[in-house]
Coordinates of C-alpha atoms and ligand atoms in Angstrom, one line a residue:
M1 CA -49.6 12.1 -142.9
S2 CA -52.3 13.3 -144.1
P3 CA -53.5 13.0 -147.2
T4 CA -52.4 15.8 -149.7
D5 CA -53.8 17.4 -153.1
R6 CA -51.2 17.2 -155.5
G7 CA -50.1 21.4 -154.5
G8 CA -49.5 19.5 -151.2
R9 CA -52.6 20.7 -150.1
D10 CA -54.1 19.0 -146.8
I11 CA -57.3 17.1 -147.9
S12 CA -58.2 15.0 -145.4
H13 CA -61.3 17.0 -144.8
D14 CA -62.3 17.2 -148.3
I15 CA -62.2 13.3 -148.0
G16 CA -64.5 13.3 -144.9
R17 CA -67.2 15.7 -146.3
A18 CA -66.9 13.5 -149.7
K19 CA -68.3 10.7 -147.9
A20 CA -71.3 12.5 -145.9
A21 CA -74.3 11.5 -146.9
V22 CA -75.3 15.7 -146.4
S23 CA -72.9 18.1 -145.7
L24 CA -73.5 22.2 -145.4
T25 CA -71.1 24.7 -145.5
D26 CA -71.7 28.4 -144.5
V27 CA -75.9 28.1 -144.5
S28 CA -77.8 30.5 -143.3
M29 CA -81.2 32.4 -143.5
A30 CA -83.3 35.5 -142.1
F31 CA -86.4 36.5 -142.1
G32 CA -87.8 39.7 -142.7
G33 CA -84.4 40.8 -142.0
K34 CA -83.8 38.9 -138.8
T35 CA -81.0 36.4 -138.7
V36 CA -82.0 33.1 -137.5
L37 CA -79.5 30.9 -139.3
A38 CA -75.9 32.4 -139.4
S39 CA -72.4 30.5 -141.0
V40 CA -74.0 26.8 -140.3
T41 CA -71.3 24.1 -141.3
L42 CA -71.9 20.6 -140.7
D43 CA -71.5 17.1 -142.3
I44 CA -73.9 14.0 -141.4
A45 CA -72.1 10.9 -142.2
P46 CA -73.8 7.4 -143.3
G47 CA -74.7 5.1 -140.2
S48 CA -74.7 7.3 -137.6
V49 CA -77.3 9.3 -135.6
V50 CA -76.8 13.2 -135.1
A51 CA -78.9 15.1 -132.4
L52 CA -80.0 18.4 -133.3
L53 CA -80.2 20.1 -129.9
G54 CA -81.6 24.2 -129.1
A55 CA -84.2 26.3 -127.4
N56 CA -87.0 26.9 -128.9
G57 CA -86.5 29.2 -131.8
A58 CA -82.8 28.8 -132.0
G59 CA -83.3 27.3 -135.8
K60 CA -83.3 23.7 -136.0
S61 CA -87.0 23.5 -138.1
T62 CA -85.8 26.1 -140.5
L63 CA -82.3 24.1 -141.1
I64 CA -84.8 21.6 -141.3
K65 CA -87.0 23.3 -144.2
I66 CA -83.8 23.6 -145.8
L67 CA -82.7 20.3 -146.4
S68 CA -86.1 19.2 -147.0
G69 CA -86.4 21.8 -149.8
V70 CA -89.1 24.4 -147.9
H71 CA -87.0 26.9 -147.5
T72 CA -85.5 27.3 -150.6
D73 CA -83.9 31.2 -150.0
H74 CA -81.1 30.5 -147.8
G75 CA -77.3 31.4 -148.0
G76 CA -74.6 29.5 -148.4
E77 CA -74.6 25.2 -149.8
V78 CA -75.6 22.1 -149.1
R79 CA -74.2 18.9 -151.1
V80 CA -75.9 15.4 -150.8
A81 CA -73.6 12.5 -151.4
G82 CA -70.6 15.2 -152.3
E83 CA -72.4 16.4 -155.2
P84 CA -73.5 20.0 -155.0
A85 CA -77.4 19.8 -154.6
A86 CA -80.5 21.8 -155.5
L87 CA -83.0 21.1 -153.2
H88 CA -85.6 23.4 -154.7
S89 CA -88.8 21.7 -153.8
P90 CA -89.4 19.0 -151.7
L91 CA -90.1 16.9 -154.0
A92 CA -86.3 17.7 -155.3
A93 CA -85.2 16.8 -151.6
R94 CA -86.7 13.7 -151.7
Q95 CA -86.0 12.5 -155.2
L96 CA -82.4 13.1 -153.4
G97 CA -82.9 10.9 -150.8
I98 CA -83.6 13.3 -147.9
Q99 CA -87.2 12.1 -145.9
T100 CA -88.4 14.5 -143.2
V101 CA -90.9 14.0 -140.8
H102 CA -92.4 17.6 -139.7
Q103 CA -92.3 18.6 -136.6
R104 CA -96.4 19.2 -137.1
I105 CA -98.4 15.8 -137.0
G106 CA -99.9 15.0 -140.1
E107 CA -98.0 17.2 -142.4
G108 CA -98.0 15.3 -145.4
I109 CA -101.1 13.0 -144.7
V110 CA -103.5 13.3 -147.5
P111 CA -107.1 13.1 -146.2
G112 CA -110.0 10.9 -148.3
L113 CA -106.9 8.6 -149.1
S114 CA -107.1 5.4 -146.8
V115 CA -104.6 4.5 -145.1
A116 CA -102.9 2.4 -147.3
E117 CA -103.0 4.6 -150.0
N118 CA -101.4 7.1 -148.1
L119 CA -98.2 4.8 -147.4
V120 CA -97.6 4.4 -151.3
F121 CA -98.5 8.2 -151.6
E122 CA -95.3 8.8 -153.6
E123 CA -95.3 5.4 -155.7
L124 CA -98.9 6.6 -156.7
A125 CA -98.0 9.6 -157.4
Q126 CA -95.1 8.7 -159.9
A127 CA -97.7 6.0 -161.2
R128 CA -99.9 8.6 -162.1
G129 CA -102.8 6.9 -164.3
N130 CA -100.3 3.6 -164.2
P131 CA -103.0 0.7 -163.5
F132 CA -99.6 -0.6 -161.9
L133 CA -100.6 0.0 -158.7
N134 CA -104.6 0.4 -158.1
G135 CA -106.7 -1.9 -155.8
G136 CA -104.9 -5.0 -155.0
R137 CA -101.3 -4.1 -155.6
L138 CA -101.6 -1.4 -154.0
L139 CA -102.9 -2.9 -151.1
A140 CA -100.5 -5.7 -151.2
R141 CA -97.9 -3.1 -151.3
A142 CA -99.2 -1.0 -148.7
R143 CA -98.7 -5.2 -147.0
E144 CA -95.5 -5.1 -147.4
I145 CA -94.7 -1.7 -146.2
Q146 CA -96.2 -2.3 -143.3
A147 CA -94.3 -6.0 -142.4
G148 CA -91.2 -4.8 -143.1
L149 CA -91.4 -2.4 -140.2
G150 CA -93.1 -4.7 -138.5
L151 CA -96.5 -1.9 -137.5
D152 CA -98.6 -5.1 -137.3
W153 CA -101.3 -3.1 -139.0
S154 CA -104.6 -5.0 -140.2
D155 CA -106.0 -4.9 -143.5
S156 CA -108.6 -3.5 -142.3
V157 CA -106.5 -1.0 -140.5
L158 CA -105.1 0.1 -143.9
R159 CA -108.5 0.2 -145.7
K160 CA -109.7 2.8 -143.3
D161 CA -109.8 6.2 -144.1
V162 CA -106.5 7.9 -142.6
T163 CA -108.1 10.3 -140.7
E164 CA -109.8 8.0 -138.4
L165 CA -106.3 6.9 -137.2
G166 CA -105.1 8.9 -133.7
L167 CA -102.0 11.3 -133.7
S168 CA -99.7 8.6 -133.0
D169 CA -100.5 5.8 -135.6
R170 CA -100.7 9.0 -138.0
Q171 CA -96.9 9.9 -136.8
L172 CA -96.0 6.3 -137.7
L173 CA -97.3 6.2 -140.5
I174 CA -95.5 9.3 -141.7
L175 CA -92.6 7.5 -140.1
A176 CA -92.8 4.2 -142.3
R177 CA -93.1 5.9 -145.6
A178 CA -90.4 7.9 -145.2
L179 CA -88.4 4.7 -144.7
A180 CA -89.8 3.2 -147.7
T181 CA -88.4 5.0 -149.9
R182 CA -85.0 3.9 -148.3
P183 CA -83.7 7.3 -147.9
R184 CA -79.8 8.9 -147.9
L185 CA -80.8 10.9 -145.0
L186 CA -84.2 10.5 -142.9
I187 CA -85.1 13.5 -140.4
L188 CA -87.1 13.6 -137.7
D189 CA -88.3 16.3 -135.5
E190 CA -89.6 15.9 -132.9
P191 CA -91.4 12.6 -133.1
T192 CA -91.7 11.4 -129.9
S193 CA -93.6 14.0 -128.7
A194 CA -97.1 12.8 -129.6
L195 CA -96.3 8.9 -128.9
S196 CA -96.5 6.9 -125.6
A197 CA -93.5 5.1 -124.6
A198 CA -93.9 1.5 -125.9
E199 CA -94.6 3.6 -129.2
A200 CA -91.7 5.9 -128.7
E201 CA -89.7 2.5 -127.9
R202 CA -90.6 1.0 -131.5
L203 CA -89.6 4.0 -133.6
F204 CA -86.4 3.6 -131.5
A205 CA -85.7 1.0 -132.6
L206 CA -86.5 1.5 -136.1
V207 CA -84.5 4.2 -136.3
E208 CA -80.9 1.7 -135.2
R209 CA -82.2 -1.0 -137.7
M210 CA -82.0 2.3 -140.0
R211 CA -78.8 3.3 -138.9
D212 CA -76.6 0.1 -139.0
D213 CA -78.2 -0.2 -142.6
G214 CA -75.8 2.8 -143.3
I215 CA -79.2 5.7 -143.5
A216 CA -77.9 8.8 -141.9
V217 CA -80.0 10.1 -139.3
L218 CA -80.7 14.1 -138.5
Y219 CA -82.8 13.6 -135.1
V220 CA -84.7 16.8 -133.0
S221 CA -86.1 16.2 -129.4
H222 CA -86.1 18.0 -126.4
R223 CA -85.6 14.6 -124.1
L224 CA -82.1 14.3 -122.9
G225 CA -82.7 10.4 -121.9
E226 CA -84.2 9.8 -125.8
I227 CA -80.7 11.6 -127.2
D228 CA -78.7 9.7 -124.7
A229 CA -79.9 6.2 -126.0
L230 CA -80.2 7.0 -129.4
A231 CA -77.4 9.5 -130.9
D232 CA -73.7 9.1 -132.0
R233 CA -73.4 12.1 -132.0
L234 CA -75.0 15.8 -130.6
V235 CA -74.7 19.5 -131.9
V236 CA -76.4 22.2 -130.4
L237 CA -77.8 25.6 -132.2
R238 CA -78.0 28.3 -130.2
D239 CA -79.8 31.6 -131.7
G240 CA -79.1 30.3 -135.6
R241 CA -75.4 29.3 -135.3
L242 CA -73.5 25.8 -134.2
T243 CA -72.1 26.1 -130.7
E244 CA -71.4 22.4 -129.5
D245 CA -70.4 18.9 -131.3
Q246 CA -69.8 16.3 -129.6
S247 CA -69.3 12.8 -130.2
K248 CA -70.3 10.0 -127.1
P249 CA -70.4 9.8 -124.3
F250 CA -72.0 13.1 -124.4
D251 CA -70.9 15.9 -121.4
W252 CA -74.7 16.6 -120.6
D253 CA -73.7 20.1 -118.3
S254 CA -71.4 21.6 -121.5
A255 CA -74.4 20.7 -123.7
L256 CA -77.2 22.3 -122.2
R257 CA -74.7 25.0 -120.9
A258 CA -74.3 25.8 -124.9
M259 CA -78.3 25.5 -125.4
L260 CA -79.2 27.9 -122.9
A261 CA -76.3 30.6 -122.5
Q262 CA -76.6 29.8 -118.4
A263 CA -76.2 26.8 -116.5
Q264 CA -79.1 24.5 -115.8
E265 CA -78.6 21.2 -113.9
A266 CA -80.1 17.9 -115.7
T267 CA -81.8 17.0 -112.9
T268 CA -83.7 19.5 -110.1
A269 CA -84.7 18.9 -106.8
R270 CA -88.1 17.1 -105.9
P271 CA -90.9 19.1 -104.1
V272 CA -90.8 17.5 -100.4
R273 CA -94.4 17.1 -99.5
E274 CA -94.4 13.7 -97.6
G275 CA -98.7 14.4 -96.4
A276 CA -101.3 16.0 -98.0
E277 CA -101.5 19.8 -96.4
G278 CA -104.5 22.0 -98.0
D279 CA -108.1 22.4 -97.8
V280 CA -109.6 20.5 -100.3
A281 CA -110.3 22.8 -103.6
L282 CA -112.0 20.3 -105.9
S283 CA -113.4 17.1 -105.3
L284 CA -114.2 14.3 -107.3
R285 CA -116.7 11.2 -105.8
G286 CA -117.5 8.0 -108.1
V287 CA -116.8 9.2 -111.6
R288 CA -116.2 6.8 -114.2
L289 CA -114.1 7.8 -116.8
F290 CA -115.1 4.4 -119.2
D291 CA -117.6 2.0 -119.2
G292 CA -117.6 -0.9 -117.6
R293 CA -114.5 0.8 -115.5
A294 CA -114.5 1.1 -111.5
P295 CA -115.7 5.1 -110.2
L296 CA -112.7 6.9 -109.1
D297 CA -112.5 9.5 -105.9
L298 CA -110.3 12.1 -106.2
D299 CA -109.5 15.1 -103.9
L300 CA -107.1 18.4 -105.3
R301 CA -105.6 20.6 -102.7
T302 CA -105.1 24.2 -102.2
G303 CA -101.1 25.0 -102.5
E304 CA -100.4 21.6 -104.2
V305 CA -99.2 20.2 -107.7
T306 CA -101.0 16.6 -108.2
G307 CA -98.8 14.9 -111.3
V308 CA -101.4 12.2 -112.6
V309 CA -99.0 10.4 -115.0
G310 CA -100.4 7.5 -117.4
L311 CA -99.9 6.0 -120.7
L312 CA -101.9 6.8 -124.1
G313 CA -105.6 6.0 -123.6
A314 CA -105.1 6.4 -119.5
G315 CA -108.1 8.5 -119.4
K316 CA -105.4 11.6 -118.2
T317 CA -107.6 13.8 -121.0
E318 CA -111.1 12.3 -120.4
L319 CA -110.0 13.4 -116.9
A320 CA -108.9 16.8 -117.6
R321 CA -111.8 17.5 -120.5
G322 CA -115.0 16.2 -117.7
L323 CA -113.4 18.8 -115.2
F324 CA -113.3 21.3 -117.2
G325 CA -116.8 20.9 -118.8
A326 CA -115.6 20.4 -122.1
E327 CA -117.3 16.5 -122.2
P328 CA -118.4 16.2 -118.9
F329 CA -118.9 13.2 -116.8
A330 CA -121.2 11.0 -117.5
T331 CA -121.1 9.5 -113.6
G332 CA -120.4 10.1 -110.0
S333 CA -120.5 13.9 -108.3
A334 CA -118.1 16.8 -108.4
E335 CA -117.8 19.9 -105.6
L336 CA -115.7 23.3 -105.9
D337 CA -114.9 24.5 -102.3
G338 CA -117.7 22.2 -100.6
R339 CA -120.9 23.5 -103.6
P340 CA -122.1 21.4 -105.7
Y341 CA -119.8 21.7 -109.4
E342 CA -121.5 20.4 -112.3
P343 CA -119.4 22.6 -115.4
K344 CA -121.7 21.4 -118.5
R345 CA -119.2 23.4 -120.8
P346 CA -115.9 25.3 -120.6
S347 CA -117.0 28.6 -120.1
D348 CA -118.8 27.5 -116.7
A349 CA -115.7 26.0 -115.8
I350 CA -113.6 29.3 -116.3
R351 CA -116.8 31.5 -114.4
A352 CA -115.7 29.0 -111.6
G353 CA -112.2 28.8 -111.7
V354 CA -111.1 26.1 -113.3
H355 CA -109.1 26.5 -116.4
L356 CA -107.7 24.1 -118.6
V357 CA -104.2 24.0 -121.0
P358 CA -105.3 21.2 -123.3
E359 CA -103.3 18.8 -125.1
D360 CA -103.7 19.4 -128.3
R361 CA -102.8 23.1 -128.8
H362 CA -102.1 23.4 -132.1
A363 CA -105.7 22.6 -133.5
D364 CA -107.5 24.9 -131.6
A365 CA -105.9 26.9 -129.4
L366 CA -104.0 29.4 -131.2
V367 CA -105.6 31.9 -133.8
P368 CA -103.7 32.7 -137.0
G369 CA -103.2 36.2 -138.0
W370 CA -103.7 37.1 -134.3
S371 CA -101.1 38.8 -132.3
L372 CA -99.3 37.5 -129.6
A373 CA -100.5 39.5 -127.0
R374 CA -104.4 39.0 -128.5
N375 CA -103.6 35.3 -128.7
I376 CA -102.6 35.5 -124.8
S377 CA -105.7 37.3 -123.4
L378 CA -107.7 35.2 -125.3
P379 CA -109.9 33.6 -122.6
F380 CA -109.4 36.9 -120.7
L381 CA -111.4 38.4 -123.5
K382 CA -114.1 39.2 -121.2
S383 CA -112.3 40.7 -118.9
L384 CA -109.9 43.0 -120.7
S385 CA -113.1 44.2 -122.8
R386 CA -115.3 47.2 -122.0
M387 CA -118.9 47.3 -123.5
G388 CA -117.5 45.2 -126.5
L389 CA -114.1 47.9 -126.4
M390 CA -110.4 46.3 -126.0
N391 CA -108.3 47.2 -123.2
T392 CA -105.1 47.0 -125.6
A393 CA -103.0 48.3 -123.3
K394 CA -103.4 45.9 -120.4
E395 CA -103.8 43.2 -122.9
D396 CA -100.5 44.4 -124.6
A397 CA -98.9 44.6 -121.5
L398 CA -100.3 40.9 -120.4
G399 CA -97.9 39.4 -123.9
R400 CA -95.5 41.4 -122.8
D401 CA -95.5 39.9 -119.1
T402 CA -95.9 36.5 -120.6
I403 CA -93.4 36.6 -122.9
A404 CA -91.2 37.9 -120.6
A405 CA -91.8 35.1 -117.9
L406 CA -91.2 32.2 -120.4
G407 CA -89.0 33.0 -122.6
V408 CA -90.6 33.4 -125.4
V409 CA -88.5 34.4 -128.6
A410 CA -90.4 36.7 -130.6
R411 CA -89.6 40.4 -132.4
D412 CA -92.3 41.8 -129.5
E413 CA -96.3 41.1 -128.7
H414 CA -97.5 42.2 -131.9
S415 CA -95.8 39.3 -133.7
T416 CA -98.4 36.9 -135.5
V417 CA -98.1 33.2 -134.0
E418 CA -97.4 31.9 -137.4
E419 CA -93.7 33.6 -136.9
L420 CA -92.9 31.7 -133.8
S421 CA -91.3 28.0 -133.9
G422 CA -93.2 25.5 -132.7
G423 CA -92.1 25.5 -128.9
N424 CA -92.4 29.1 -128.6
Q425 CA -95.8 28.4 -130.0
Q426 CA -96.3 25.8 -127.0
K427 CA -95.4 28.8 -124.4
V428 CA -98.0 31.3 -125.8
V429 CA -100.7 28.6 -124.9
V430 CA -99.5 27.2 -121.7
G431 CA -98.1 31.0 -120.5
R432 CA -102.0 32.6 -121.4
W433 CA -103.2 30.5 -118.5
L434 CA -101.0 31.2 -116.2
A435 CA -100.9 34.8 -116.4
E436 CA -103.7 34.6 -113.5
T437 CA -103.9 32.3 -110.9
P438 CA -107.5 30.4 -110.6
R439 CA -109.1 28.5 -108.3
V440 CA -108.1 25.0 -110.1
L441 CA -105.3 24.9 -112.8
I442 CA -104.9 21.9 -115.2
L443 CA -102.3 21.3 -117.4
D444 CA -102.6 18.6 -119.7
E445 CA -99.2 17.4 -121.4
P446 CA -97.8 20.9 -120.8
F447 CA -93.9 20.5 -121.3
R448 CA -94.5 18.9 -124.5
G449 CA -92.4 20.2 -127.3
V450 CA -91.0 22.7 -124.7
D451 CA -87.2 23.4 -124.3
I452 CA -85.9 22.9 -120.6
G453 CA -85.4 26.0 -120.1
A454 CA -89.1 26.8 -120.1
R455 CA -90.3 23.4 -118.7
R456 CA -88.4 24.2 -115.6
D457 CA -89.9 28.0 -116.4
I458 CA -93.1 26.4 -116.3
G459 CA -93.1 24.0 -113.4
R460 CA -91.8 27.1 -111.3
R461 CA -94.5 28.7 -112.6
A462 CA -97.7 26.1 -111.6
R463 CA -95.7 26.4 -108.2
S464 CA -96.0 30.0 -107.7
L465 CA -99.8 29.1 -108.6
A466 CA -100.7 26.8 -106.3
A467 CA -98.5 28.1 -103.2
E468 CA -100.9 31.8 -104.2
G469 CA -103.4 29.4 -103.6
A470 CA -104.5 27.2 -106.4
A471 CA -105.0 23.6 -106.8
V472 CA -102.8 21.9 -109.9
L473 CA -103.1 18.9 -111.8
V474 CA -100.4 17.9 -114.2
L475 CA -100.7 15.5 -116.5
S476 CA -98.6 13.9 -118.6
A477 CA -97.3 10.5 -119.8
D478 CA -94.0 11.2 -119.1
V479 CA -92.6 10.0 -115.2
D480 CA -89.8 12.2 -115.3
E481 CA -91.9 14.9 -115.9
V482 CA -94.3 14.2 -113.2
L483 CA -91.8 14.0 -110.9
E484 CA -90.1 17.4 -111.5
I485 CA -93.1 18.9 -110.6
A486 CA -95.6 17.0 -108.4
D487 CA -95.9 16.9 -104.8
R488 CA -98.3 14.1 -105.3
V489 CA -98.3 11.7 -107.8
V490 CA -101.5 9.6 -109.3
V491 CA -101.1 6.8 -111.8
L492 CA -103.7 6.3 -113.6
A493 CA -104.2 3.1 -116.3
A494 CA -107.3 2.5 -118.2
G495 CA -109.5 4.8 -116.6
E496 CA -108.8 3.7 -112.3
I497 CA -106.6 5.2 -110.2
H498 CA -103.5 2.8 -109.1
L499 CA -101.6 4.9 -107.1
D500 CA -101.9 8.0 -105.1
A501 CA -99.0 8.9 -103.0
Y502 CA -96.7 11.7 -101.4
G503 CA -92.7 11.9 -101.2
E504 CA -91.0 8.9 -100.7
D505 CA -93.9 6.7 -101.6
A506 CA -94.0 8.4 -104.7
E507 CA -90.3 7.1 -105.4
R508 CA -89.3 6.6 -109.4
D509 CA -88.9 3.2 -109.2
R510 CA -92.5 2.4 -107.1
V511 CA -93.8 4.9 -110.3
I512 CA -92.6 2.9 -112.9
Q513 CA -93.3 -0.6 -111.5
T514 CA -96.8 -0.2 -111.0
I515 CA -97.3 2.0 -114.2
S516 CA -95.8 -1.5 -115.8
A517 CA -97.6 -3.5 -113.5
S518 CA -100.8 -1.9 -114.7
V519 CA -101.3 -2.7 -118.1
Ligands
ATP1 N1 -92.2 32.2 -141.1 C1 -91.5 32.8 -140.3 N2 -91.3 33.6 -140.3 C2 -91.0 35.0 -139.6 N3 -89.9 34.7 -138.4 C3 -89.8 32.5 -138.6 C4 -90.3 31.8 -139.4 N4 -90.1 30.3 -139.2 C5 -89.6 30.6 -138.2 N5 -89.4 32.2 -137.9 C6 -88.4 32.0 -136.8 O1 -87.2 31.6 -137.0 C7 -86.5 31.3 -135.4 C8 -86.3 29.8 -135.5 O2 -87.9 29.3 -135.7 P1 -87.2 27.6 -135.9 O3 -88.5 27.4 -136.2 O4 -86.4 27.0 -136.6 O5 -86.6 27.2 -134.1 P2 -86.4 25.5 -133.5 O6 -85.1 25.9 -133.2 O7 -87.1 24.7 -134.3 O8 -87.1 25.8 -132.4 P3 -88.6 24.6 -131.4 O9 -87.8 23.6 -130.6 O10 -89.6 25.7 -130.4 O11 -89.5 24.1 -132.4 C9 -87.9 31.9 -134.2 O12 -87.3 33.0 -133.9 C10 -88.9 32.6 -135.7 O13 -89.9 32.9 -134.4
MG2 MG1 -89.4 23.3 -134.5

């Protein structure tokens, strides 16, 4: 029998809600008259991992920003441990035990402070002027935090300026700091997009430990494998509404349908090319990616998608930047269509028809304040302008085409990039290079942060550019992403090639074995 209150009303639901770490009731949010979240009601139980899924622009980060006190002008109610909560600032949210690792890496990192100071930041802020946490004590506390989380950071790392840390270590730092406060709710917005496989494993182990300690976790990711392994429950947001709520074992067909409106298979058929076919567009001979490593030879062929897979530090970005003239190779030689190719800077590469979609897309790829259309046409400004005058009609048309081709969620081509969700910003940066058929197209981690629908769209577009005569090179740390798009798979480790194979010779197991044998 269900529990009732004195008036005989069924209160089992209320009891469930009172036990929730955090509960949202009818939460809504609009930007400039556009509804972004509509009537979201959700309980998050302590000791559980809830995965939040949704296409790019569905409202995931907006929901998270409400819970973390960033957006305060929302409708509806948020309760923390059963009590109405006033999340009127990020500090207020943290004091109520809600810790968030935001989508943009580096948010919350304080440059100029050491790694240790960044780790104990919160305690430092509260102890303001109090000598308690100075010098040796600060270092001791930082040591304690990192050891508790198994980060293996030596004192010399802890003393470094935080800006000397790589992207993935910064991400781990933010996570460690969030966990050091023993939160009630831990929110992770795409935490693995900058991590290598091994680092992601470490993060998963941490999340599992937190869950077992009774912490509630809200987890946003576009990687289904990750969610399947980690989450106890999944909810789907589509156009600002919760459309699906499942507990394990998950029904992925149904989840994908709820997410993307149309049915999508969880996996796609691989391209079937059994060997080299097209003409060689670009060839490298004797190029050394790292000092002291063997030189490599590589031919990129017309009509072919070559996938280079390797862990963080394998040399993928060095290869891409060298080909693009951003950091010319120190040794060896390159030919493009049989003629010497020696780009000294990216503009040389672009002129020769070699295009690169860079890995770090937030930092230098988008111009804030500019419209989508202008940002998309940025690499082609020269060809779109005549004697310094922009052909805005062409620019707008290019913007509209890209928005349509990759399903960018935006008001129109005149929206500024700041108005876009994280994944939609990524689509813009990738999309602008897909507008023209280059001779050689290099995509460095093109799928980071984009949803499954967009991943398919980008893959299809890259394949059709190959069919139109481009040689396409895709670099990724994710074996499955590479297998989904590439005709040919190259395994790179420490700057050297360990496998270069087509079709059945590039079977998933073989690729994974080669990677693990090479570390
Ligand atoms: N500051 C803003 N001004 C105007 N519109 C915004 C703003 N922030 C977000 N939006 C809009 O709100 C919608 C939801 O964005 P949100 O960032 O929550 O999406 P998301 O689900 O996190 O997507 P992604 O997977 O790409 O990170 C999008 O249409 C976005 O354009
Ligand atoms: Mg987001």
